[in-house]
Amino acid sequence: MFSAKSVWQLPAAEPRQTEDIGIEPPCSACALRHAAVHSEVDENDFSLLIAKAVQINLQEGQTLFIEGASAERLYSILRGTLMTYKSTPDGRRQITGFLWPGDILGLRRDGRYVCSTEAITQCSLYSYPMEAAEEIVQKNPLMEWRLLEITRQELIEAQEQMLLLGRKTAKERVAAFLIKLERQERDRGNQDAQIFLPMNRSMVGDYLGLSTETVSRMMSDFRNSGLISAGNERKVQLFDIPALESIANGLA
Amino acid sequence: MFSAKSVWQLPAAEPRQTEDIGIEPPCSACALRHAAVHSEVDENDFSLLIAKAVQINLQEGQTLFIEGASAERLYSILRGTLMTYKSTPDGRRQITGFLWPGDILGLRRDGRYVCSTEAITQCSLYSYPMEAAEEIVQKNPLMEWRLLEITRQELIEAQEQMLLLGRKTAKERVAAFLIKLERQERDRGNQDAQIFLPMNRSMVGDYLGLSTETVSRMMSDFRNSGLISAGNERKVQLFDIPALESIANGLA
DNA sequence: CGTCTGTTTGATAGCGCTCAAAGGGGGTGG
DNA sequence: CCACCCCCTTTGAGCGCTATCAAACAGACG
């Protein structure tokens, strides 16, 4: 049982790029190695894990696994963006998180994945046997502690999302989403307030508990108010971050 | 940084009772001891922690701490029910969880609590110094592993709540809430499908992302449909659990 | 018996969804 | 190179679910 999405901050992570997917050099940026390094764990154990890793590539729209499937493997993202989601029997979908390079995924309960996972862009991942990975983590207290911190961070973010989904207006939700992406972008070393949205409007809606159309309308409102850039709908410049933060927090 | 709410399943936990709050005998049911026992950890470390514990009692409605306060202490619930919640600046509230005996609480980020916590009934808790508790857990890999499992379980529940808040109708939410409480009741050894609601309608609403009135209306609907009992609004009998489950899952 | 708090029920309104159609950009094939 | 198609996005119109406002009701307590 691992986190569905880690929020491991890679030191100054490599820019996300979906081209040039091929055979990777020995994993240098993946979350588990970073864990090992960060935790000052013996490299030997990590090598054991890497020895069992298999690299896989996914095409845009490809499903990695679905909720309820037997959770045999743990994944670490090298490149690309994915999403985890849950569905109701009649097809309504709630996206529980977007996953970026450096994140790990494979949260399970009773040996089964708790969310479905799908590639939003072309992706490159490392795949580890779940049992072996758990064993190695259990043998490394510092690694285990790091994993606990990651899981807690995810829980904190999930609680923030609950506030958003339960109590915020459509405008507040979309503003919060833009602010969140911008902050991520900044944390990854991207200085300008330009953000790239690999997901389409329908995915944003399913993440924010809104319809595609409502997301689009809110984006148009922000554009018409001069808060964000016009032009490319997948590449957005935030002109007034404080104003968007105010909106996101219900202060405007 | 600890979990905001554990879902530690006490073997066949003592019934919840709010009367007779006084000096406790050496903690026998609290989550951390249970962790120690469950993890087959040396009792000595646990004793170290217990030695630093202070028992506190809370009255109904009393606030334990608020979001953003310095997270100096970790708590373990002996008796009573509490809630954790987040608020928007203008007063909207999202309850992120209800806490029961056996649960631990004190999730923090950057040394500050991420949620506010308030007693719903009279409560009795153990209070530990955060640093000491973390140190002891870190020194006990099995205890640490158990804490990781708890945190993961909470994350899984948070994701289920996201689906509820983002994509379910009012009727589905209330049905899901009743089913969830009934399951808890059963897990605690309570065999009949009778559930007790220590929280008022407004709290249920703030947990489900609904207004007080909507919760009330849905409860009335269920009552009029013969799915739940009439009479005491805080003590509910579920007459048709499968039907309620169907509703909760959007199948009806 | 009166007050207070929480719950229920009713009436109305509004936010966001649904249905529908137009607009736009990229890719493919003629 | 252009035409066409397809998918995604945007915009518009109308509706429905749930919030809001309001008042009646019920139980606890003094």
PDB file of N, CA and C (backbone and C1' of nucleotides) in Angstrom, chain C:
ATOM      1  P    DC C   1     -49.658  26.033  31.293  1.00  0.00           P
ATOM      2  O5'  DC C   1     -48.290  26.757  31.653  1.00  0.00           O
ATOM      3  C5'  DC C   1     -48.306  27.830  32.583  1.00  0.00           C
ATOM      4  C4'  DC C   1     -47.069  28.666  32.348  1.00  0.00           C
ATOM      5  C3'  DC C   1     -46.878  29.087  30.887  1.00  0.00           C
ATOM      6  O3'  DC C   1     -46.500  30.469  30.867  1.00  0.00           O
ATOM      7  C1'  DC C   1     -44.949  27.935  31.643  1.00  0.00           C
ATOM      8  P    DG C   2     -46.491  31.278  29.412  1.00  0.00           P
ATOM      9  O5'  DG C   2     -44.935  31.565  29.244  1.00  0.00           O
ATOM     10  C5'  DG C   2     -44.228  32.232  30.293  1.00  0.00           C
ATOM     11  C4'  DG C   2     -42.749  32.203  29.974  1.00  0.00           C
ATOM     12  C3'  DG C   2     -42.405  32.632  28.549  1.00  0.00           C
ATOM     13  O3'  DG C   2     -41.262  33.477  28.603  1.00  0.00           O
ATOM     14  C1'  DG C   2     -41.571  30.450  28.940  1.00  0.00           C
ATOM     15  P    DT C   3     -40.734  34.238  27.299  1.00  0.00           P
ATOM     16  O5'  DT C   3     -39.289  33.577  27.163  1.00  0.00           O
ATOM     17  C5'  DT C   3     -38.514  33.314  28.334  1.00  0.00           C
ATOM     18  C4'  DT C   3     -37.340  32.427  27.960  1.00  0.00           C
ATOM     19  C3'  DT C   3     -36.737  32.739  26.593  1.00  0.00           C
ATOM     20  O3'  DT C   3     -35.337  32.794  26.719  1.00  0.00           O
ATOM     21  C1'  DT C   3     -37.238  30.442  26.749  1.00  0.00           C
ATOM     22  P    DC C   4     -34.441  33.472  25.572  1.00  0.00           P
ATOM     23  O5'  DC C   4     -33.472  32.274  25.182  1.00  0.00           O
ATOM     24  C5'  DC C   4     -33.042  31.329  26.178  1.00  0.00           C
ATOM     25  C4'  DC C   4     -32.588  30.057  25.483  1.00  0.00           C
ATOM     26  C3'  DC C   4     -32.056  30.312  24.066  1.00  0.00           C
ATOM     27  O3'  DC C   4     -30.800  29.688  23.916  1.00  0.00           O
ATOM     28  C1'  DC C   4     -33.716  28.609  24.048  1.00  0.00           C
ATOM     29  P    DT C   5     -29.868  30.041  22.640  1.00  0.00           P
ATOM     30  O5'  DT C   5     -29.534  28.594  22.067  1.00  0.00           O
ATOM     31  C5'  DT C   5     -29.488  27.463  22.935  1.00  0.00           C
ATOM     32  C4'  DT C   5     -29.880  26.232  22.164  1.00  0.00           C
ATOM     33  C3'  DT C   5     -29.368  26.213  20.710  1.00  0.00           C
ATOM     34  O3'  DT C   5     -28.684  24.997  20.494  1.00  0.00           O
ATOM     35  C1'  DT C   5     -31.680  25.727  20.780  1.00  0.00           C
ATOM     36  P    DG C   6     -27.899  24.732  19.100  1.00  0.00           P
ATOM     37  O5'  DG C   6     -28.780  23.603  18.430  1.00  0.00           O
ATOM     38  C5'  DG C   6     -29.109  22.437  19.176  1.00  0.00           C
ATOM     39  C4'  DG C   6     -30.182  21.676  18.445  1.00  0.00           C
ATOM     40  C3'  DG C   6     -29.894  21.438  16.957  1.00  0.00           C
ATOM     41  O3'  DG C   6     -30.184  20.079  16.654  1.00  0.00           O
ATOM     42  C1'  DG C   6     -31.976  22.505  17.196  1.00  0.00           C
ATOM     43  P    DT C   7     -30.042  19.489  15.193  1.00  0.00           P
ATOM     44  O5'  DT C   7     -31.556  19.401  14.703  1.00  0.00           O
ATOM     45  C5'  DT C   7     -32.481  18.663  15.471  1.00  0.00           C
ATOM     46  C4'  DT C   7     -33.844  18.716  14.813  1.00  0.00           C
ATOM     47  C3'  DT C   7     -33.840  18.354  13.325  1.00  0.00           C
ATOM     48  O3'  DT C   7     -34.758  17.288  13.137  1.00  0.00           O
ATOM     49  C1'  DT C   7     -35.027  20.376  13.701  1.00  0.00           C
ATOM     50  P    DT C   8     -34.920  16.575  11.721  1.00  0.00           P
ATOM     51  O5'  DT C   8     -36.217  17.291  11.154  1.00  0.00           O
ATOM     52  C5'  DT C   8     -37.421  17.255  11.904  1.00  0.00           C
ATOM     53  C4'  DT C   8     -38.435  18.197  11.284  1.00  0.00           C
ATOM     54  C3'  DT C   8     -38.699  17.971   9.790  1.00  0.00           C
ATOM     55  O3'  DT C   8     -40.064  17.625   9.635  1.00  0.00           O
ATOM     56  C1'  DT C   8     -38.431  20.288  10.290  1.00  0.00           C
ATOM     57  P    DT C   9     -40.620  17.036   8.278  1.00  0.00           P
ATOM     58  O5'  DT C   9     -41.222  18.335   7.592  1.00  0.00           O
ATOM     59  C5'  DT C   9     -42.183  19.112   8.300  1.00  0.00           C
ATOM     60  C4'  DT C   9     -42.418  20.428   7.592  1.00  0.00           C
ATOM     61  C3'  DT C   9     -42.567  20.335   6.071  1.00  0.00           C
ATOM     62  O3'  DT C   9     -43.850  20.813   5.720  1.00  0.00           O
ATOM     63  C1'  DT C   9     -41.147  22.130   6.689  1.00  0.00           C
ATOM     64  P    DG C  10     -44.386  20.769   4.211  1.00  0.00           P
ATOM     65  O5'  DG C  10     -44.210  22.291   3.773  1.00  0.00           O
ATOM     66  C5'  DG C  10     -44.766  23.322   4.577  1.00  0.00           C
ATOM     67  C4'  DG C  10     -44.427  24.683   3.995  1.00  0.00           C
ATOM     68  C3'  DG C  10     -44.494  24.758   2.454  1.00  0.00           C
ATOM     69  O3'  DG C  10     -45.252  25.909   2.099  1.00  0.00           O
ATOM     70  C1'  DG C  10     -42.426  25.605   3.231  1.00  0.00           C
ATOM     71  P    DA C  11     -45.620  26.192   0.573  1.00  0.00           P
ATOM     72  O5'  DA C  11     -44.639  27.418   0.245  1.00  0.00           O
ATOM     73  C5'  DA C  11     -44.646  28.575   1.089  1.00  0.00           C
ATOM     74  C4'  DA C  11     -43.706  29.625   0.499  1.00  0.00           C
ATOM     75  C3'  DA C  11     -43.774  29.771  -1.022  1.00  0.00           C
ATOM     76  O3'  DA C  11     -43.675  31.147  -1.348  1.00  0.00           O
ATOM     77  C1'  DA C  11     -41.573  29.199  -0.389  1.00  0.00           C
ATOM     78  P    DT C  12     -43.787  31.628  -2.888  1.00  0.00           P
ATOM     79  O5'  DT C  12     -42.257  31.956  -3.214  1.00  0.00           O
ATOM     80  C5'  DT C  12     -41.535  32.815  -2.326  1.00  0.00           C
ATOM     81  C4'  DT C  12     -40.081  32.856  -2.732  1.00  0.00           C
ATOM     82  C3'  DT C  12     -39.829  33.065  -4.222  1.00  0.00           C
ATOM     83  O3'  DT C  12     -39.032  34.218  -4.361  1.00  0.00           O
ATOM     84  C1'  DT C  12     -38.469  31.324  -3.361  1.00  0.00           C
ATOM     85  P    DA C  13     -38.617  34.781  -5.788  1.00  0.00           P
ATOM     86  O5'  DA C  13     -37.055  34.496  -5.736  1.00  0.00           O
ATOM     87  C5'  DA C  13     -36.339  34.732  -4.527  1.00  0.00           C
ATOM     88  C4'  DA C  13     -34.896  34.286  -4.702  1.00  0.00           C
ATOM     89  C3'  DA C  13     -34.310  34.602  -6.069  1.00  0.00           C
ATOM     90  O3'  DA C  13     -32.949  34.936  -5.896  1.00  0.00           O
ATOM     91  C1'  DA C  13     -34.260  32.275  -5.739  1.00  0.00           C
ATOM     92  P    DG C  14     -32.149  35.755  -6.992  1.00  0.00           P
ATOM     93  O5'  DG C  14     -30.798  34.943  -7.075  1.00  0.00           O
ATOM     94  C5'  DG C  14     -30.240  34.363  -5.899  1.00  0.00           C
ATOM     95  C4'  DG C  14     -29.350  33.201  -6.293  1.00  0.00           C
ATOM     96  C3'  DG C  14     -28.597  33.417  -7.605  1.00  0.00           C
ATOM     97  O3'  DG C  14     -27.334  32.812  -7.465  1.00  0.00           O
ATOM     98  C1'  DG C  14     -29.856  31.462  -7.764  1.00  0.00           C
ATOM     99  P    DC C  15     -26.065  33.522  -8.054  1.00  0.00           P
ATOM    100  O5'  DC C  15     -25.011  32.336  -7.941  1.00  0.00           O
ATOM    101  C5'  DC C  15     -25.039  31.469  -6.803  1.00  0.00           C
ATOM    102  C4'  DC C  15     -24.855  30.051  -7.265  1.00  0.00           C
ATOM    103  C3'  DC C  15     -23.772  29.869  -8.317  1.00  0.00           C
ATOM    104  O3'  DC C  15     -22.916  28.828  -7.874  1.00  0.00           O
ATOM    105  C1'  DC C  15     -25.809  28.911  -9.078  1.00  0.00           C
ATOM    106  P    DG C  16     -21.530  28.549  -8.609  1.00  0.00           P
ATOM    107  O5'  DG C  16     -21.862  27.301  -9.521  1.00  0.00           O
ATOM    108  C5'  DG C  16     -22.333  26.105  -8.907  1.00  0.00           C
ATOM    109  C4'  DG C  16     -23.011  25.220  -9.929  1.00  0.00           C
ATOM    110  C3'  DG C  16     -22.164  24.827 -11.144  1.00  0.00           C
ATOM    111  O3'  DG C  16     -22.360  23.442 -11.342  1.00  0.00           O
ATOM    112  C1'  DG C  16     -24.207  25.667 -11.874  1.00  0.00           C
ATOM    113  P    DC C  17     -21.580  22.597 -12.464  1.00  0.00           P
ATOM    114  O5'  DC C  17     -22.759  21.732 -13.083  1.00  0.00           O
ATOM    115  C5'  DC C  17     -23.735  21.138 -12.227  1.00  0.00           C
ATOM    116  C4'  DC C  17     -24.886  20.601 -13.041  1.00  0.00           C
ATOM    117  C3'  DC C  17     -24.466  19.839 -14.290  1.00  0.00           C
ATOM    118  O3'  DC C  17     -25.248  18.650 -14.425  1.00  0.00           O
ATOM    119  C1'  DC C  17     -25.827  21.702 -14.903  1.00  0.00           C
ATOM    120  P    DT C  18     -24.903  17.624 -15.609  1.00  0.00           P
ATOM    121  O5'  DT C  18     -25.981  17.991 -16.720  1.00  0.00           O
ATOM    122  C5'  DT C  18     -27.348  18.088 -16.351  1.00  0.00           C
ATOM    123  C4'  DT C  18     -28.176  18.484 -17.551  1.00  0.00           C
ATOM    124  C3'  DT C  18     -27.781  17.802 -18.863  1.00  0.00           C
ATOM    125  O3'  DT C  18     -28.951  17.328 -19.499  1.00  0.00           O
ATOM    126  C1'  DT C  18     -27.795  20.155 -19.154  1.00  0.00           C
ATOM    127  P    DC C  19     -28.862  16.337 -20.774  1.00  0.00           P
ATOM    128  O5'  DC C  19     -29.268  17.315 -21.976  1.00  0.00           O
ATOM    129  C5'  DC C  19     -30.440  18.119 -21.862  1.00  0.00           C
ATOM    130  C4'  DC C  19     -30.455  19.167 -22.952  1.00  0.00           C
ATOM    131  C3'  DC C  19     -30.032  18.661 -24.339  1.00  0.00           C
ATOM    132  O3'  DC C  19     -30.977  19.117 -25.298  1.00  0.00           O
ATOM    133  C1'  DC C  19     -28.806  20.595 -23.771  1.00  0.00           C
ATOM    134  P    DA C  20     -30.895  18.616 -26.832  1.00  0.00           P
ATOM    135  O5'  DA C  20     -30.192  19.842 -27.553  1.00  0.00           O
ATOM    136  C5'  DA C  20     -30.700  21.154 -27.354  1.00  0.00           C
ATOM    137  C4'  DA C  20     -29.810  22.176 -28.044  1.00  0.00           C
ATOM    138  C3'  DA C  20     -29.173  21.705 -29.356  1.00  0.00           C
ATOM    139  O3'  DA C  20     -29.523  22.612 -30.381  1.00  0.00           O
ATOM    140  C1'  DA C  20     -27.568  22.748 -27.959  1.00  0.00           C
ATOM    141  P    DA C  21     -29.218  22.285 -31.927  1.00  0.00           P
ATOM    142  O5'  DA C  21     -28.151  23.411 -32.278  1.00  0.00           O
ATOM    143  C5'  DA C  21     -28.375  24.742 -31.833  1.00  0.00           C
ATOM    144  C4'  DA C  21     -27.088  25.529 -31.936  1.00  0.00           C
ATOM    145  C3'  DA C  21     -26.294  25.274 -33.217  1.00  0.00           C
ATOM    146  O3'  DA C  21     -25.789  26.503 -33.698  1.00  0.00           O
ATOM    147  C1'  DA C  21     -24.912  24.975 -31.375  1.00  0.00           C
ATOM    148  P    DA C  22     -25.375  26.695 -35.219  1.00  0.00           P
ATOM    149  O5'  DA C  22     -24.244  27.811 -35.103  1.00  0.00           O
ATOM    150  C5'  DA C  22     -24.331  28.803 -34.065  1.00  0.00           C
ATOM    151  C4'  DA C  22     -22.949  29.097 -33.533  1.00  0.00           C
ATOM    152  C3'  DA C  22     -21.875  29.223 -34.621  1.00  0.00           C
ATOM    153  O3'  DA C  22     -21.094  30.373 -34.353  1.00  0.00           O
ATOM    154  C1'  DA C  22     -21.172  27.695 -32.975  1.00  0.00           C
ATOM    155  P    DG C  23     -20.049  30.914 -35.411  1.00  0.00           P
ATOM    156  O5'  DG C  23     -18.673  30.596 -34.685  1.00  0.00           O
ATOM    157  C5'  DG C  23     -18.465  31.052 -33.344  1.00  0.00           C
ATOM    158  C4'  DG C  23     -17.126  30.556 -32.834  1.00  0.00           C
ATOM    159  C3'  DG C  23     -15.991  30.643 -33.854  1.00  0.00           C
ATOM    160  O3'  DG C  23     -14.851  31.167 -33.184  1.00  0.00           O
ATOM    161  C1'  DG C  23     -16.155  28.436 -33.047  1.00  0.00           C
ATOM    162  P    DG C  24     -13.590  31.664 -34.054  1.00  0.00           P
ATOM    163  O5'  DG C  24     -12.544  30.519 -33.726  1.00  0.00           O
ATOM    164  C5'  DG C  24     -12.282  30.164 -32.372  1.00  0.00           C
ATOM    165  C4'  DG C  24     -11.273  29.022 -32.330  1.00  0.00           C
ATOM    166  C3'  DG C  24     -10.206  29.072 -33.427  1.00  0.00           C
ATOM    167  O3'  DG C  24      -8.977  28.665 -32.859  1.00  0.00           O
ATOM    168  C1'  DG C  24     -11.329  27.012 -33.509  1.00  0.00           C
ATOM    169  P    DG C  25      -7.615  29.244 -33.450  1.00  0.00           P
ATOM    170  O5'  DG C  25      -6.672  27.980 -33.290  1.00  0.00           O
ATOM    171  C5'  DG C  25      -6.799  27.155 -32.120  1.00  0.00           C
ATOM    172  C4'  DG C  25      -6.379  25.749 -32.461  1.00  0.00           C
ATOM    173  C3'  DG C  25      -5.262  25.662 -33.493  1.00  0.00           C
ATOM    174  O3'  DG C  25      -4.286  24.747 -33.035  1.00  0.00           O
ATOM    175  C1'  DG C  25      -7.106  24.342 -34.174  1.00  0.00           C
ATOM    176  P    DG C  26      -2.911  24.576 -33.739  1.00  0.00           P
ATOM    177  O5'  DG C  26      -2.921  23.016 -34.028  1.00  0.00           O
ATOM    178  C5'  DG C  26      -3.411  22.123 -33.020  1.00  0.00           C
ATOM    179  C4'  DG C  26      -3.625  20.760 -33.635  1.00  0.00           C
ATOM    180  C3'  DG C  26      -2.551  20.352 -34.635  1.00  0.00           C
ATOM    181  O3'  DG C  26      -2.224  18.988 -34.448  1.00  0.00           O
ATOM    182  C1'  DG C  26      -4.663  20.317 -35.681  1.00  0.00           C
ATOM    183  P    DG C  27      -1.000  18.321 -35.180  1.00  0.00           P
ATOM    184  O5'  DG C  27      -1.695  17.151 -36.009  1.00  0.00           O
ATOM    185  C5'  DG C  27      -2.734  16.383 -35.398  1.00  0.00           C
ATOM    186  C4'  DG C  27      -3.497  15.640 -36.470  1.00  0.00           C
ATOM    187  C3'  DG C  27      -2.606  15.088 -37.587  1.00  0.00           C
ATOM    188  O3'  DG C  27      -2.928  13.714 -37.822  1.00  0.00           O
ATOM    189  C1'  DG C  27      -4.347  16.425 -38.511  1.00  0.00           C
ATOM    190  P    DT C  28      -2.047  12.814 -38.773  1.00  0.00           P
ATOM    191  O5'  DT C  28      -3.092  12.430 -39.912  1.00  0.00           O
ATOM    192  C5'  DT C  28      -4.484  12.324 -39.586  1.00  0.00           C
ATOM    193  C4'  DT C  28      -5.282  12.280 -40.876  1.00  0.00           C
ATOM    194  C3'  DT C  28      -4.520  11.678 -42.062  1.00  0.00           C
ATOM    195  O3'  DT C  28      -5.366  10.800 -42.787  1.00  0.00           O
ATOM    196  C1'  DT C  28      -5.306  13.822 -42.635  1.00  0.00           C
ATOM    197  P    DG C  29      -4.754   9.736 -43.784  1.00  0.00           P
ATOM    198  O5'  DG C  29      -5.609  10.030 -45.085  1.00  0.00           O
ATOM    199  C5'  DG C  29      -6.985  10.416 -44.960  1.00  0.00           C
ATOM    200  C4'  DG C  29      -7.406  11.191 -46.191  1.00  0.00           C
ATOM    201  C3'  DG C  29      -6.803  10.668 -47.509  1.00  0.00           C
ATOM    202  O3'  DG C  29      -7.776  10.744 -48.534  1.00  0.00           O
ATOM    203  C1'  DG C  29      -6.230  12.931 -47.238  1.00  0.00           C
ATOM    204  P    DG C  30      -7.630   9.924 -49.858  1.00  0.00           P
ATOM    205  O5'  DG C  30      -8.106  10.968 -50.954  1.00  0.00           O
ATOM    206  C5'  DG C  30      -9.300  11.712 -50.732  1.00  0.00           C
ATOM    207  C4'  DG C  30      -9.206  13.059 -51.434  1.00  0.00           C
ATOM    208  C3'  DG C  30      -8.804  12.971 -52.908  1.00  0.00           C
ATOM    209  O3'  DG C  30      -9.651  13.807 -53.679  1.00  0.00           O
ATOM    210  C1'  DG C  30      -7.363  14.467 -51.765  1.00  0.00           C
TER     211       DG C  30
END
